[in-house]
Structures are given as structure tokens and as C-alpha cells.
Coordinates of C-alpha atoms in Angstrom, one line a residue:
X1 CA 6.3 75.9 46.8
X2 CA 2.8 75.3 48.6
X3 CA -0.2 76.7 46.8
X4 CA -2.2 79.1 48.7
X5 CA -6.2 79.1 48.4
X6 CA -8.2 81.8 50.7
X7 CA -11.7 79.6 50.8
X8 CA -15.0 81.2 52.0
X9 CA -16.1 79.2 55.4
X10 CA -19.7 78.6 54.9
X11 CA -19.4 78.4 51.0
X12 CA -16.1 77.2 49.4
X13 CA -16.2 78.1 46.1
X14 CA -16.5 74.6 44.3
X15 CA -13.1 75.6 41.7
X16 CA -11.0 75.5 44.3
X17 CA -12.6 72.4 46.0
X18 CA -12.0 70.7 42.9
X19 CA -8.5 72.1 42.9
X20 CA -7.7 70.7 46.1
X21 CA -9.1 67.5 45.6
X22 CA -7.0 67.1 42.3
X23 CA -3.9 67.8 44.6
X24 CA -4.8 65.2 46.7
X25 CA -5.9 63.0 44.2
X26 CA -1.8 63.2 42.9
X27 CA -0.1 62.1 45.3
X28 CA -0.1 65.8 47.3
X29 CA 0.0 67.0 50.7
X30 CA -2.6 69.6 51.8
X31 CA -3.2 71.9 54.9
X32 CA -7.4 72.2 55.2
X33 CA -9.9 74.0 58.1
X34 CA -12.0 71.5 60.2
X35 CA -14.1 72.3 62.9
X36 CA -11.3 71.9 65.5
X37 CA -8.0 72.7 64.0
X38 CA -5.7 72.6 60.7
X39 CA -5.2 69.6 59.8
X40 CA -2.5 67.9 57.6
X41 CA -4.4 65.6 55.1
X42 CA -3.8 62.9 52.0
X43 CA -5.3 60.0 49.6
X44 CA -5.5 57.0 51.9
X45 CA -3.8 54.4 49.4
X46 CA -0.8 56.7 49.2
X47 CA 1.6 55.3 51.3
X48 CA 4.4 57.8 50.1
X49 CA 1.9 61.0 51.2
X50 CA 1.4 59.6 54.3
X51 CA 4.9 59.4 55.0
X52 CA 5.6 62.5 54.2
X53 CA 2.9 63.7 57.4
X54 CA 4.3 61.4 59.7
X55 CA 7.3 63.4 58.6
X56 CA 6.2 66.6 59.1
X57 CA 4.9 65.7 62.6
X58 CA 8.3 63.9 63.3
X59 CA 5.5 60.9 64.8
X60 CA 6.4 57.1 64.4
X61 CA 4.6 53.9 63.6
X62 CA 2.7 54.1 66.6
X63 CA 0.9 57.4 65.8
X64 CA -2.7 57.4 64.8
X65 CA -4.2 58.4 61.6
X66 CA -7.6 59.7 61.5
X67 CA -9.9 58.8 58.6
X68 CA -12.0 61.9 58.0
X69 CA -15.5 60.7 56.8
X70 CA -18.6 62.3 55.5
X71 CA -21.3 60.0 57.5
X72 CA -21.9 57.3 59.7
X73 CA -22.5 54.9 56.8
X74 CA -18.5 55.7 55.7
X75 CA -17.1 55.4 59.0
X76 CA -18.9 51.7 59.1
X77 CA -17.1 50.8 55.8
X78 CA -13.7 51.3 57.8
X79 CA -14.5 50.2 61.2
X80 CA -16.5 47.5 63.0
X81 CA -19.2 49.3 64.6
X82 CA -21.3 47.4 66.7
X83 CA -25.5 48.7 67.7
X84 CA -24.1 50.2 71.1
X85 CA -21.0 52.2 69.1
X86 CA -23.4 53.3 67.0
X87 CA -25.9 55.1 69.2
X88 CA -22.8 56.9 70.4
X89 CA -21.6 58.0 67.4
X90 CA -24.7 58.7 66.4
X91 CA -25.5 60.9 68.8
X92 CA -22.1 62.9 68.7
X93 CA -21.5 63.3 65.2
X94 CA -20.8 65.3 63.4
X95 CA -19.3 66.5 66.2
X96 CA -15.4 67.2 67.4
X97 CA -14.4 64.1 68.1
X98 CA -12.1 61.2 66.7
X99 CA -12.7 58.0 68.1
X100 CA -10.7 54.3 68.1
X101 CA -12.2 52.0 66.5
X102 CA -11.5 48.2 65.5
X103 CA -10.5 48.4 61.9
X104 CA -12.3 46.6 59.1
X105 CA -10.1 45.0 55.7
X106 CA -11.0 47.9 53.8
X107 CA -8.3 49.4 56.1
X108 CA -4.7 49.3 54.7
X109 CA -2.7 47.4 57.2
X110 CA -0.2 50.5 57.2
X111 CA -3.4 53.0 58.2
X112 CA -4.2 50.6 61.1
X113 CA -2.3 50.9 64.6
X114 CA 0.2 47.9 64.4
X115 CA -0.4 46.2 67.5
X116 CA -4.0 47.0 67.7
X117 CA -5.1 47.0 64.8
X118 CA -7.2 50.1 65.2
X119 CA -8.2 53.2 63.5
X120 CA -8.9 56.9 64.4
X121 CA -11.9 58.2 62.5
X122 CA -14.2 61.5 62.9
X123 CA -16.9 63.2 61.1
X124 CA -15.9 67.1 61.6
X125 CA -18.7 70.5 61.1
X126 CA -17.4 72.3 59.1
X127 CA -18.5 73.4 55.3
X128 CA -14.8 73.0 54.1
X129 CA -14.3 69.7 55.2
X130 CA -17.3 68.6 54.0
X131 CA -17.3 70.1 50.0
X132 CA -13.7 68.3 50.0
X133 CA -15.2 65.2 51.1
X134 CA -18.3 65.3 49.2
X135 CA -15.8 66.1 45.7
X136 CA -13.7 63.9 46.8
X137 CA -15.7 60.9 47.5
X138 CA -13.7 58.9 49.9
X139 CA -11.7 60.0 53.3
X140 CA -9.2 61.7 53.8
X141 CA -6.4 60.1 55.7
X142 CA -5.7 63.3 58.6
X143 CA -2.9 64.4 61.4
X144 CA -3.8 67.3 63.5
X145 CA -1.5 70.5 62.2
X146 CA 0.8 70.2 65.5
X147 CA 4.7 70.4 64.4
X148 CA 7.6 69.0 66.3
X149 CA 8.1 71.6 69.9
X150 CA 4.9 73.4 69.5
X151 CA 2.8 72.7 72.2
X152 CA -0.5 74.1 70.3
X153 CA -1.7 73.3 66.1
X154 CA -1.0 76.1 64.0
X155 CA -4.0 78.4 63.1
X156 CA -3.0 81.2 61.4
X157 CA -2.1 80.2 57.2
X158 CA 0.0 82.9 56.3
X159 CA 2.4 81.2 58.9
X160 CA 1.7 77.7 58.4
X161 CA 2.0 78.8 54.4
X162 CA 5.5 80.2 56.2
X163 CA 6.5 76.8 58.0
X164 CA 5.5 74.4 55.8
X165 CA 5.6 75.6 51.9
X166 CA 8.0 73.9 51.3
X167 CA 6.6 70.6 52.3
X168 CA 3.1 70.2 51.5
X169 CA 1.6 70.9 48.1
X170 CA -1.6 73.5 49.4
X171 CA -2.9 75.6 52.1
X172 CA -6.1 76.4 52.7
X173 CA -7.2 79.4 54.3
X174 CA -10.3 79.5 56.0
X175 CA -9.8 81.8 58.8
X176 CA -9.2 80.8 62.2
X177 CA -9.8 77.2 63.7
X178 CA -8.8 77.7 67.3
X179 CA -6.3 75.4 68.7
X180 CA -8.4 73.3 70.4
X181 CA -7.8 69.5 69.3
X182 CA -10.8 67.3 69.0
X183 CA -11.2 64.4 72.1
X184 CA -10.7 61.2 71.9
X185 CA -12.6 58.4 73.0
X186 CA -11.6 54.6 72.9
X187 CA -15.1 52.3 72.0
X188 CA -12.8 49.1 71.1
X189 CA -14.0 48.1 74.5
X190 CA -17.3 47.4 76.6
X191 CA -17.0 51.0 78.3
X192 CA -16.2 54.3 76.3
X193 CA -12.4 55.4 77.2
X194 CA -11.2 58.8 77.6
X195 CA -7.6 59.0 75.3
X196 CA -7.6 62.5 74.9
X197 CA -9.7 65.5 76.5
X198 CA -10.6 68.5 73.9
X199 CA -13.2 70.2 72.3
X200 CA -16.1 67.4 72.5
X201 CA -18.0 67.3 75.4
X202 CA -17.8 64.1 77.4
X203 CA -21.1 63.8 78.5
X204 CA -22.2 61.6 75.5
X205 CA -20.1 59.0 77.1
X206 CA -20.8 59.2 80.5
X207 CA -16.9 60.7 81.0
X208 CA -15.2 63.0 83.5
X209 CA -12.3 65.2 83.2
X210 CA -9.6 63.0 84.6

């Protein structure tokens, strides 16, 4: 059975950060806010944890993982960043966006896409996210909360805590996220690429709707 914590949005009480992040730390599943939507969320050396999401999501070996980081200075630990990716993320971070980026060696070759050899990472707003981050000093390997024939992520707990308590080891509540999923933009190449629109504007990157 899932634990259930009811967090304050602007200021998580720091118990039940450090709860959380214990969770994670063995080996658990957890459900946490973000500035977009719920996401689904692990250790990144645990391959077992991670299987478990891809699981849940019913996604294959093809499906990105996002790294959730804390700064810019994280994200360039786990992806090659190069002076013109970095104005851009810069610029739109924190921010809701993920973006594909090459992947460095800190990257387990299971977290990286397998032909590309890419990685999703993004630097959410959102006082949650962040405590869990900060506590737990590393990233947090993420899927958007989106479960197999749902055509929108999950936003209310009590019925993700419903859906899923059996199969994750916490919930956080935090109120709503909105259903909105972050967009996603490709810098892997010369020009910024447009994989998903959502919540981030794309006039950071020069992009138009379609």
C-alpha cells in the first residue's frame, strides 16, 4: 500500500521531504507535484525502479526518461551542452520544459535513448520539486503521470492514490498540477526542434505551433 503525504506547495514541510527522499533512496517508486503535472519518479542507478515506471506507463525501450535537475550546472553533468544550448536553457529555465540532449558518461547506458543516445532533462518551478531535489542531492529519473488509455496525466491524488497504490511506494499531494505536459524541444542539432508542444512557450526558440 502507497503512502500518502498531503505537502504544503510553497513550503513542504522538510519531515516529509526527508521521508520521500528516503523512499526513493530504497529502491521506491513515488508520485510528486511539478510545475506541469504528476510525475512518476525514482533513484537513477536503480534499474529495477525504473522498470517498474516503464511498467506502469506500459512504454518500451524507446521511451524517454527525463532527468529532473536542480540547475544548469547539474543538467551539464548529464548532457553535453554546448555555449549556444546554453543560452537557451538559460534563458528558459527553470521553466516547463524538458529538452533532448546528447548524453554524457555520467549517463547509464539504460537511461539514454538506445539508438540516440540521448537524454530528456528539465529544471521544473515548483517548491516541491525543488526541497526533494535539494534533500536529495542528485536527479530524479521522471515519467509524466500519464497511464495506459488516458489521454490526459492524472491530477487529482486521492485517485492516483486509487490507481496506483498498489504500485508505487508514495503519493504526494500538492494540490492540483493541471494536465498540461511540459514541451519538448530537440537541441541535439544546429536548429532547436519542436517534439512535443505544451505548457512552455516556444518563442525562446524561435518555434511555431505546427
Amino acid at each position: 500500500m502507497a503512502q500518502f503525504f498531503s505537502i504544503h506547495t510553497q513550503t513542504p514541510h522538510l519531515r516529509l521531504i526527508r521521508q520521500a527522499v528516503d523512499i526513493v533512496r530504497k529502491g521506491g517508486v513515488i508520485v510528486y507535484p511539478t510545475d506541469s503535472c504528476y510525475a512518476l519518479g525514482c533513484q537513477i542507478g536503480n534499474k529495477e525502479a525504473m522498470d517498474r515506471i516503464r511498467a506502469i506507463r506500459k512504454v518500451d525501450e524507446n521511451h524517454h526518461f527525463t532527468l529532473v535537475c536542480r540547475d544548469l550546472a547539474e543538467i551539464a553533468t548529464y548532457a553535453k551542452v554546448d555555449n549556444a544550448q546554453y543560452r537557451l536553457l538559460k534563458a528558459s529555465t527553470p521553466g516547463n520544459y524538458t529538452f533532448i540532449l546528447a548524453a554524457t558518461r555520467e549517463v547509464p547506458r539504460r537511461l539514454q535513448h538506445p539508438k540516440r543516445h540521448t537524454i530528456g532533462l528539465r529544471i521544473p518551478e515548483h517548491p516541491v520539486t525543488h526541497a526533494l531535489l535539494a534533500e536529495l542531492d542528485e536527479p530524479l529519473l521522471s515519467s509524466t503521470l500519464i497511464l495506459p488509455g488516458d489521454e490526459l496525466p492524472l491530477n487529482d491524488a486521492e485517485k492516483i492514490r486509487a490507481r496506483l497504490e498498489h504500485q508505487v511506494e508514495l503519493v504526494m499531494d500538492s494540490g492540483s498540477c493541471g494536465t498540461e505536459m511540459t514541451t519538448v524541444i530537440d537541441l541535439t542539432n544546429d536548429m532547436p526542434e519542436l517534439i512535443r508542444s505544451g505548457k512552455g512557450s516556444l518563442s525562446p526558440f524561435g518555434l511555431t505551433h505546427g
